[in-house]
GROMACS .gro file of C-alpha atoms in nm:
model
   84
    1LYS     CA    1   0.000   0.000   0.000
    2HIS     CA    2   0.290   0.233   0.071
    3TYR     CA    3   0.429   0.191  -0.280
    4ALA     CA    4   0.085   0.267  -0.425
    5SER     CA    5   0.098   0.607  -0.255
    6VAL     CA    6   0.456   0.677  -0.357
    7GLY     CA    7   0.426   0.545  -0.712
    8GLY     CA    8   0.076   0.676  -0.774
    9ASP     CA    9  -0.053   0.337  -0.891
   10HIS     CA   10  -0.365   0.271  -0.688
   11ASN     CA   11  -0.483  -0.028  -0.891
   12PRO     CA   12  -0.670  -0.239  -0.633
   13ILE     CA   13  -0.502  -0.563  -0.746
   14HIS     CA   14  -0.202  -0.432  -0.552
   15THR     CA   15  -0.385  -0.324  -0.237
   16ASN     CA   16  -0.708  -0.520  -0.198
   17SER     CA   17  -0.724  -0.900  -0.190
   18ILE     CA   18  -1.092  -0.910  -0.289
   19ALA     CA   19  -1.026  -0.695  -0.595
   20ALA     CA   20  -0.722  -0.906  -0.681
   21LYS     CA   21  -0.936  -1.221  -0.666
   22LEU     CA   22  -1.190  -1.062  -0.902
   23PHE     CA   23  -0.906  -1.032  -1.155
   24GLY     CA   24  -0.794  -1.393  -1.113
   25PHE     CA   25  -0.516  -1.358  -0.856
   26PRO     CA   26  -0.520  -1.553  -0.528
   27THR     CA   27  -0.444  -1.232  -0.336
   28VAL     CA   28  -0.270  -0.897  -0.394
   29ILE     CA   29   0.030  -0.878  -0.624
   30ALA     CA   30   0.339  -0.660  -0.604
   31HIS     CA   31   0.369  -0.355  -0.825
   32GLY     CA   32   0.588  -0.449  -1.119
   33MET     CA   33   0.791  -0.130  -1.097
   34PHE     CA   34   0.849  -0.189  -0.726
   35SER     CA   35   0.997  -0.528  -0.812
   36ALA     CA   36   1.212  -0.372  -1.085
   37ALA     CA   37   1.334  -0.097  -0.851
   38ALA     CA   38   1.417  -0.351  -0.579
   39VAL     CA   39   1.624  -0.551  -0.826
   40LEU     CA   40   1.815  -0.245  -0.951
   41ALA     CA   41   1.879  -0.127  -0.595
   42ASN     CA   42   2.095  -0.435  -0.543
   43ILE     CA   43   2.355  -0.317  -0.796
   44GLU     CA   44   2.301   0.059  -0.763
   45GLY     CA   45   2.654   0.137  -0.648
   46GLN     CA   46   2.800  -0.044  -0.948
   47LEU     CA   47   2.597   0.132  -1.218
   48PRO     CA   48   2.716   0.432  -1.419
   49ASP     CA   49   2.536   0.765  -1.377
   50ALA     CA   50   2.325   0.710  -1.689
   51VAL     CA   51   2.176   0.371  -1.747
   52LYS     CA   52   1.936   0.213  -1.995
   53TYR     CA   53   1.740  -0.091  -1.891
   54SER     CA   54   1.449  -0.300  -2.006
   55VAL     CA   55   1.213  -0.503  -1.794
   56ARG     CA   56   1.006  -0.809  -1.877
   57PHE     CA   57   0.738  -0.916  -1.633
   58ALA     CA   58   0.703  -1.292  -1.684
   59LYS     CA   59   0.455  -1.353  -1.404
   60PRO     CA   60   0.306  -1.161  -1.112
   61VAL     CA   61   0.464  -1.164  -0.767
   62VAL     CA   62   0.184  -1.279  -0.537
   63LEU     CA   63   0.225  -1.135  -0.187
   64PRO     CA   64   0.361  -1.225   0.053
   65ALA     CA   65   0.648  -1.364  -0.149
   66ARG     CA   66   1.000  -1.484  -0.108
   67ALA     CA   67   1.218  -1.426  -0.412
   68GLY     CA   68   1.573  -1.486  -0.521
   69LEU     CA   69   1.781  -1.242  -0.722
   70TYR     CA   70   2.018  -1.389  -0.980
   71VAL     CA   71   2.284  -1.155  -1.118
   72GLN     CA   72   2.519  -1.209  -1.408
   73ARG     CA   73   2.753  -0.950  -1.554
   74ASP     CA   74   2.895  -0.980  -1.903
   75ALA     CA   75   3.061  -0.758  -2.165
   76ASP     CA   76   2.726  -0.607  -2.263
   77GLY     CA   77   2.614  -0.522  -1.909
   78TRP     CA   78   2.401  -0.700  -1.653
   79ASP     CA   79   2.139  -0.972  -1.657
   80LEU     CA   80   1.922  -0.955  -1.346
   81THR     CA   81   1.651  -1.211  -1.280
   82LEU     CA   82   1.402  -1.215  -0.995
   83ARG     CA   83   1.262  -1.564  -0.935
   84HIS     CA   84   0.991  -1.658  -0.694
   0.00000   0.00000   0.00000
């Protein structure tokens, strides 16, 4: 709910379990951009000042969740994967 206020995304699938169920989720799901920001925060100190990134949301993160972050660096940059 806090991220909804900060990010301005008040979609009820992120804040209300009944609404989430109406849309086919078992309960609320994490904001995708929150997940992306959490992943990037893990390598923040190693990134240049200007960065370009792309995000693919393969499946929703149903809350509460436990996730693992997998990081690989190569000549082209970083590959970050959040698995849950």
